Short mmCIF file of C-alpha atoms and ligand atoms in Angstrom, two decimals:
data_model
loop_
_atom_site.label_atom_id
_atom_site.label_comp_id
_atom_site.label_asym_id
_atom_site.label_seq_id
_atom_site.Cartn_x
_atom_site.Cartn_y
_atom_site.Cartn_z
CA MET A 224 -2.39 -1.04 2.73
CA PHE A 225 -4.31 -3.81 4.50
CA HIS A 226 -3.15 -5.26 7.78
CA LEU A 227 -4.60 -7.73 10.22
CA THR A 228 -2.65 -6.69 13.31
CA ASP A 229 -4.09 -8.30 16.46
CA GLN A 230 -6.83 -10.08 14.52
CA VAL A 231 -7.39 -13.67 15.65
CA ALA A 232 -7.91 -16.24 12.89
CA LEU A 233 -8.76 -19.95 12.74
CA VAL A 234 -7.83 -21.79 9.52
CA THR A 235 -9.18 -25.31 9.06
CA GLY A 236 -7.02 -27.63 6.97
CA GLY A 237 -4.13 -25.23 7.61
CA ALA A 238 -1.43 -27.86 8.09
CA LYS A 239 -0.53 -28.01 4.43
CA GLY A 240 -1.50 -26.95 0.91
CA ILE A 241 -3.80 -24.00 0.37
CA GLY A 242 -4.56 -23.81 4.09
CA LYS A 243 -0.86 -23.37 4.85
CA GLY A 244 -0.67 -20.65 2.18
CA ILE A 245 -3.58 -18.88 3.87
CA VAL A 246 -1.95 -19.21 7.30
CA GLN A 247 1.33 -17.84 5.96
CA THR A 248 -0.36 -14.81 4.40
CA LEU A 249 -2.52 -14.04 7.43
CA CYS A 250 0.57 -14.26 9.69
CA LYS A 251 2.50 -11.91 7.39
CA ALA A 252 -0.40 -9.43 7.63
CA GLY A 253 -0.09 -9.48 11.42
CA ALA A 254 -2.85 -11.88 12.49
CA LYS A 255 -2.57 -14.37 15.34
CA VAL A 256 -3.42 -17.64 13.62
CA VAL A 257 -4.63 -20.99 14.93
CA ILE A 258 -4.43 -23.99 12.59
CA GLY A 259 -7.16 -26.63 12.98
CA ASP A 260 -6.30 -29.85 11.16
CA ILE A 261 -6.73 -33.60 11.38
CA ASP A 262 -3.03 -34.15 10.55
CA GLN A 263 -1.54 -33.54 13.98
CA GLN A 264 2.09 -34.11 13.07
CA GLN A 265 2.08 -31.81 10.06
CA GLY A 266 -0.18 -29.31 11.83
CA ALA A 267 2.22 -28.97 14.75
CA ALA A 268 5.22 -28.71 12.38
CA THR A 269 3.54 -25.99 10.28
CA ALA A 270 2.54 -24.09 13.40
CA GLN A 271 6.13 -24.16 14.64
CA GLU A 272 7.49 -23.14 11.22
CA LEU A 273 5.11 -20.18 10.90
CA GLY A 274 4.97 -19.14 14.55
CA CYS A 275 1.31 -19.81 15.16
CA ALA A 276 -0.84 -22.20 17.22
CA PHE A 277 -2.20 -25.65 16.36
CA LYS A 278 -5.30 -27.52 17.48
CA ALA A 279 -6.24 -31.03 16.44
CA LEU A 280 -9.59 -30.84 14.65
CA ASP A 281 -11.74 -33.22 12.65
CA VAL A 282 -14.19 -30.88 10.94
CA THR A 283 -16.71 -33.69 10.41
CA SER A 284 -17.49 -33.49 14.14
CA ARG A 285 -19.84 -30.69 15.12
CA GLU A 286 -18.77 -31.06 18.74
CA ALA A 287 -15.07 -30.77 17.82
CA CYS A 288 -15.70 -27.62 15.75
CA GLN A 289 -17.54 -26.04 18.67
CA SER A 290 -14.91 -26.95 21.24
CA VAL A 291 -11.96 -25.76 19.09
CA VAL A 292 -13.70 -22.41 18.52
CA ALA A 293 -14.41 -22.18 22.27
CA GLU A 294 -10.74 -22.93 23.05
CA VAL A 295 -9.55 -20.24 20.63
CA VAL A 296 -11.87 -17.67 22.22
CA LYS A 297 -10.76 -18.72 25.72
CA GLU A 298 -7.05 -18.47 24.85
CA PHE A 299 -7.09 -15.42 22.54
CA GLY A 300 -10.17 -13.54 23.80
CA LYS A 301 -12.02 -13.47 20.45
CA LEU A 302 -12.30 -14.91 16.96
CA ASP A 303 -12.22 -12.31 14.15
CA ILE A 304 -11.48 -14.46 11.10
CA LEU A 305 -12.57 -17.97 10.16
CA CYS A 306 -11.21 -19.69 7.07
CA SER A 307 -13.22 -22.82 6.34
CA ASN A 308 -10.70 -24.41 4.03
CA THR A 309 -10.63 -28.16 4.70
CA GLY A 310 -11.46 -30.31 1.73
CA ILE A 311 -10.80 -33.66 0.10
CA PHE A 312 -11.01 -34.54 -3.58
CA PRO A 313 -11.00 -38.32 -4.09
CA GLN A 314 -11.99 -39.36 -7.63
CA ALA A 315 -14.82 -41.80 -8.39
CA ASN A 316 -16.75 -42.21 -11.63
CA LEU A 317 -20.52 -42.49 -11.24
CA THR A 318 -20.55 -46.19 -12.16
CA GLU A 319 -18.32 -46.96 -9.17
CA MET A 320 -19.22 -44.22 -6.70
CA THR A 321 -20.55 -45.61 -3.43
CA GLU A 322 -22.87 -43.91 -0.98
CA ALA A 323 -19.91 -43.83 1.43
CA ASP A 324 -17.78 -41.95 -1.18
CA TRP A 325 -20.57 -39.40 -1.60
CA ASP A 326 -21.14 -38.98 2.13
CA GLN A 327 -17.47 -38.68 3.04
CA THR A 328 -16.84 -35.97 0.43
CA HIS A 329 -19.93 -34.04 1.51
CA ASN A 330 -19.14 -34.45 5.20
CA VAL A 331 -15.56 -33.16 4.95
CA ASN A 332 -16.25 -30.44 2.37
CA LEU A 333 -19.80 -29.17 2.90
CA LYS A 334 -21.26 -30.30 6.22
CA SER A 335 -18.01 -29.19 7.88
CA THR A 336 -18.54 -25.69 6.49
CA PHE A 337 -21.90 -25.55 8.25
CA PHE A 338 -20.38 -26.93 11.49
CA VAL A 339 -17.43 -24.57 11.67
CA VAL A 340 -19.27 -21.46 10.48
CA GLN A 341 -22.09 -22.08 12.95
CA ALA A 342 -19.54 -22.50 15.76
CA ALA A 343 -17.66 -19.30 14.80
CA LEU A 344 -20.80 -17.17 14.51
CA ALA A 345 -21.50 -17.24 18.26
CA PRO A 346 -18.33 -15.38 19.38
CA MET A 347 -18.39 -13.15 16.28
CA ARG A 348 -21.97 -12.06 17.04
CA GLU A 349 -20.97 -11.27 20.61
CA LYS A 350 -18.33 -8.80 19.33
CA GLY A 351 -20.40 -7.61 16.37
CA TYR A 352 -17.50 -8.35 14.04
CA GLY A 353 -16.39 -11.25 11.85
CA ARG A 354 -14.82 -12.21 8.55
CA ILE A 355 -15.55 -15.69 7.22
CA VAL A 356 -13.85 -16.93 4.07
CA ILE A 357 -14.74 -20.31 2.57
CA THR A 358 -12.42 -22.17 0.19
CA SER A 359 -14.71 -23.42 -2.58
CA SER A 360 -13.45 -24.27 -6.10
CA ILE A 361 -14.05 -23.54 -9.75
CA THR A 362 -14.95 -27.26 -9.98
CA GLY A 363 -18.66 -27.73 -9.53
CA ALA A 364 -19.75 -24.11 -9.41
CA ILE A 365 -18.35 -23.31 -12.90
CA THR A 366 -16.50 -26.27 -14.39
CA GLY A 367 -16.72 -30.05 -14.26
CA TYR A 368 -14.21 -32.89 -14.27
CA PRO A 369 -15.01 -36.59 -14.76
CA GLY A 370 -14.78 -38.38 -11.42
CA TRP A 371 -15.55 -35.32 -9.36
CA SER A 372 -19.35 -35.11 -9.46
CA HIS A 373 -19.58 -35.57 -5.67
CA TYR A 374 -16.71 -33.11 -5.11
CA GLY A 375 -18.19 -30.57 -7.54
CA ALA A 376 -21.59 -30.82 -5.85
CA SER A 377 -19.99 -30.21 -2.44
CA LYS A 378 -18.02 -27.18 -3.69
CA ALA A 379 -21.05 -25.63 -5.43
CA GLY A 380 -23.04 -26.40 -2.28
CA GLN A 381 -20.64 -24.30 -0.21
CA LEU A 382 -21.56 -21.28 -2.33
CA GLY A 383 -25.29 -21.88 -1.87
CA PHE A 384 -24.71 -22.13 1.87
CA MET A 385 -22.62 -18.96 1.85
CA ARG A 386 -25.22 -16.78 0.14
CA SER A 387 -28.00 -17.46 2.63
CA ALA A 388 -25.60 -17.37 5.60
CA ALA A 389 -24.27 -13.97 4.43
CA LEU A 390 -27.80 -12.57 4.50
CA GLU A 391 -28.39 -13.88 8.01
CA CYS A 392 -25.34 -11.96 9.29
CA ALA A 393 -25.55 -8.87 7.10
CA ARG A 394 -26.50 -6.47 9.89
CA GLU A 395 -24.13 -7.94 12.48
CA GLY A 396 -20.76 -6.78 11.17
CA ILE A 397 -20.04 -10.27 9.85
CA THR A 398 -19.21 -10.99 6.21
CA ILE A 399 -19.10 -14.41 4.54
CA ASN A 400 -17.32 -14.73 1.20
CA ALA A 401 -15.57 -17.46 -0.78
CA VAL A 402 -12.45 -17.95 -2.85
CA MET A 403 -12.65 -20.27 -5.85
CA PRO A 404 -9.22 -21.72 -6.62
CA GLY A 405 -8.32 -23.23 -9.95
CA ASN A 406 -5.44 -25.72 -9.94
CA ILE A 407 -3.11 -24.90 -7.07
CA LEU A 408 0.00 -27.01 -6.53
CA THR A 409 -0.58 -28.59 -3.12
CA GLU A 410 0.18 -31.94 -1.52
CA GLY A 411 -3.41 -32.98 -2.27
CA LEU A 412 -3.26 -31.94 -5.93
CA ALA A 413 0.14 -33.60 -6.42
CA GLU A 414 -1.53 -36.91 -5.49
CA GLN A 415 -3.47 -36.70 -8.79
CA GLY A 416 -0.21 -37.57 -10.56
CA GLU A 417 2.21 -35.93 -12.98
CA ALA A 418 -0.01 -36.55 -16.05
CA TYR A 419 -2.89 -34.64 -14.42
CA LEU A 420 -0.63 -31.73 -13.41
CA GLU A 421 0.80 -31.43 -16.95
CA GLU A 422 -2.70 -31.62 -18.49
CA MET A 423 -3.87 -28.86 -16.17
CA LYS A 424 -0.89 -26.59 -16.97
CA ARG A 425 -1.81 -26.88 -20.65
CA SER A 426 -5.43 -25.89 -19.90
CA ILE A 427 -4.49 -22.70 -18.02
CA PRO A 428 -3.75 -19.52 -20.05
CA THR A 429 -0.73 -18.73 -17.84
CA HIS A 430 0.54 -22.30 -18.43
CA SER A 431 1.33 -22.51 -14.73
CA LEU A 432 -0.30 -23.97 -11.63
CA GLY A 433 -1.18 -21.60 -8.81
CA LYS A 434 0.69 -21.37 -5.52
CA PRO A 435 -1.02 -21.67 -2.10
CA GLU A 436 -0.05 -18.04 -1.35
CA ASP A 437 -2.05 -16.92 -4.42
CA ILE A 438 -5.16 -18.06 -2.57
CA GLY A 439 -3.80 -16.61 0.69
CA HIS A 440 -3.62 -13.12 -0.80
CA ALA A 441 -7.26 -13.19 -1.93
CA VAL A 442 -8.32 -14.55 1.46
CA CYS A 443 -6.33 -11.84 3.23
CA PHE A 444 -8.23 -9.14 1.35
CA LEU A 445 -11.64 -10.67 2.13
CA ALA A 446 -10.55 -11.08 5.77
CA SER A 447 -9.60 -7.41 6.13
CA LYS A 448 -11.66 -4.71 7.83
CA GLU A 449 -11.54 -2.82 4.53
CA ALA A 450 -13.59 -5.57 2.79
CA GLY A 451 -16.49 -4.98 5.17
CA TYR A 452 -18.95 -3.95 2.43
CA ILE A 453 -18.38 -7.18 0.46
CA THR A 454 -20.48 -10.17 1.49
CA GLY A 455 -21.83 -13.30 -0.19
CA GLN A 456 -19.31 -12.90 -3.04
CA THR A 457 -16.63 -14.99 -4.70
CA ILE A 458 -13.12 -14.36 -6.03
CA ILE A 459 -11.86 -16.76 -8.68
CA VAL A 460 -8.09 -17.36 -8.49
CA ASP A 461 -7.30 -19.64 -11.42
CA GLY A 462 -4.75 -18.08 -13.81
CA GLY A 463 -7.62 -17.51 -16.23
CA GLN A 464 -8.48 -21.21 -16.51
CA ILE A 465 -12.24 -20.68 -16.94
CA LEU A 466 -11.85 -17.99 -19.64
CA PRO A 467 -10.83 -19.54 -23.00
CA GLU A 468 -13.56 -19.67 -25.64
CA SER A 469 -11.20 -21.30 -28.10
CA PRO A 470 -8.03 -23.43 -27.94
CA GLU A 471 -5.88 -20.59 -29.38
CA ALA A 472 -5.81 -18.94 -25.94
CA LEU A 473 -3.98 -21.98 -24.66
CA LEU A 474 -1.33 -22.30 -27.38
P1 NAP B 1062 -4.51 -30.75 0.92
O1 NAP B 1062 -3.17 -30.41 0.38
O2 NAP B 1062 -4.94 -32.19 0.88
O3 NAP B 1062 -4.62 -30.20 2.43
C1 NAP B 1062 -5.83 -30.34 3.12
C2 NAP B 1062 -5.61 -30.44 4.62
O4 NAP B 1062 -6.88 -30.69 5.26
C3 NAP B 1062 -4.70 -31.62 5.00
O5 NAP B 1062 -3.83 -31.28 6.06
C4 NAP B 1062 -5.71 -32.67 5.45
O6 NAP B 1062 -5.16 -33.66 6.32
C5 NAP B 1062 -6.74 -31.81 6.16
N1 NAP B 1062 -8.00 -32.52 6.40
C6 NAP B 1062 -8.56 -33.52 5.65
N2 NAP B 1062 -9.68 -33.96 6.24
C7 NAP B 1062 -9.86 -33.24 7.38
C8 NAP B 1062 -10.81 -33.23 8.41
N3 NAP B 1062 -11.85 -34.10 8.42
N4 NAP B 1062 -10.70 -32.34 9.43
C9 NAP B 1062 -9.64 -31.47 9.45
N5 NAP B 1062 -8.68 -31.44 8.51
C10 NAP B 1062 -8.79 -32.31 7.48
O7 NAP B 1062 -5.66 -29.95 0.16
P2 NAP B 1062 -5.58 -28.58 -0.70
O8 NAP B 1062 -5.26 -28.93 -2.10
O9 NAP B 1062 -4.75 -27.59 0.02
O10 NAP B 1062 -7.11 -28.13 -0.66
C11 NAP B 1062 -7.59 -27.26 0.36
C12 NAP B 1062 -8.96 -26.73 -0.04
O11 NAP B 1062 -8.86 -26.07 -1.31
C13 NAP B 1062 -10.04 -27.80 -0.20
O12 NAP B 1062 -11.26 -27.31 0.27
C14 NAP B 1062 -10.12 -28.00 -1.70
O13 NAP B 1062 -11.39 -28.45 -2.13
C15 NAP B 1062 -9.85 -26.58 -2.18
N6 NAP B 1062 -9.35 -26.51 -3.57
C16 NAP B 1062 -8.10 -26.99 -3.88
C17 NAP B 1062 -7.64 -26.88 -5.20
C18 NAP B 1062 -6.25 -27.29 -5.59
O14 NAP B 1062 -5.92 -27.16 -6.76
N7 NAP B 1062 -5.41 -27.76 -4.69
C19 NAP B 1062 -8.47 -26.33 -6.17
C20 NAP B 1062 -9.73 -25.89 -5.83
C21 NAP B 1062 -10.16 -25.97 -4.51
P3 NAP B 1062 -4.76 -35.11 5.66
O15 NAP B 1062 -3.72 -34.82 4.61
O16 NAP B 1062 -4.27 -35.89 6.83
O17 NAP B 1062 -6.03 -35.66 5.05
#
């Protein structure tokens, strides 16, 4: 029903993990996709595998975000869809967390969202059309996990940012929404170790981790023309992880 034929999309953190799942889904729906990622080797390999373009991008640089968006517009003529997806999730308990840990997590996860959304808004406003989808998380906005207070704050912060930003663009044909993944099996999540992955499976009603394409499908919907009357909203994609009121649901 939905298609993104001839839509131009930029996906940050698209080299692997959830970002790659988003890229894959957008490509399948007909979009021309540009991956922006700090991992140049993997970014170029993913772009080749999926038949899209790659640009080296460190989202913690405002200048880099602006110049990558400008390059996309120069090469493809417009930018219809922005997926602000980059994120890191290093663990640090509060007794050990340094100011540098806090700043790095906020810079890559939250400040980057401001940088890349601000950069994308200029060409979107010119055309009077845009779809922005932010990858947030259930962690922070709904749930908590020891060691992720800085991460949770950055992910909840993205939603606060989104709501005001959505209002600023409401009459300009531009929507800003967010997906909130639960535990999705990505390269980044795998680094948490087998014990973590098994613990998570047991805490999800489906008893399974999500796949990157599960997030891609939700993003694809929010990125479609048909979702034009939805803005400032969230879709939780978590296999029901936030639902159980009692342990029986998890047996
Ligand atoms: P991932 O597998 O680690 O992939 C993230 C990609 O972003 C990597 O290619 C990474 O490169 C890149 N990146 C890191 N720092 C960057 C920077 N400064 N500029 C540009 N690119 C950068 O992560 P993921 O699990 O797919 O997570 C993607 C997003 O989903 C994040 O926002 C995360 O918070 C969110 N999320 C994930 C889960 C989950 O279960 N996986 C759950 C909820 C929310 P390097 O590998 O070289 O660092």
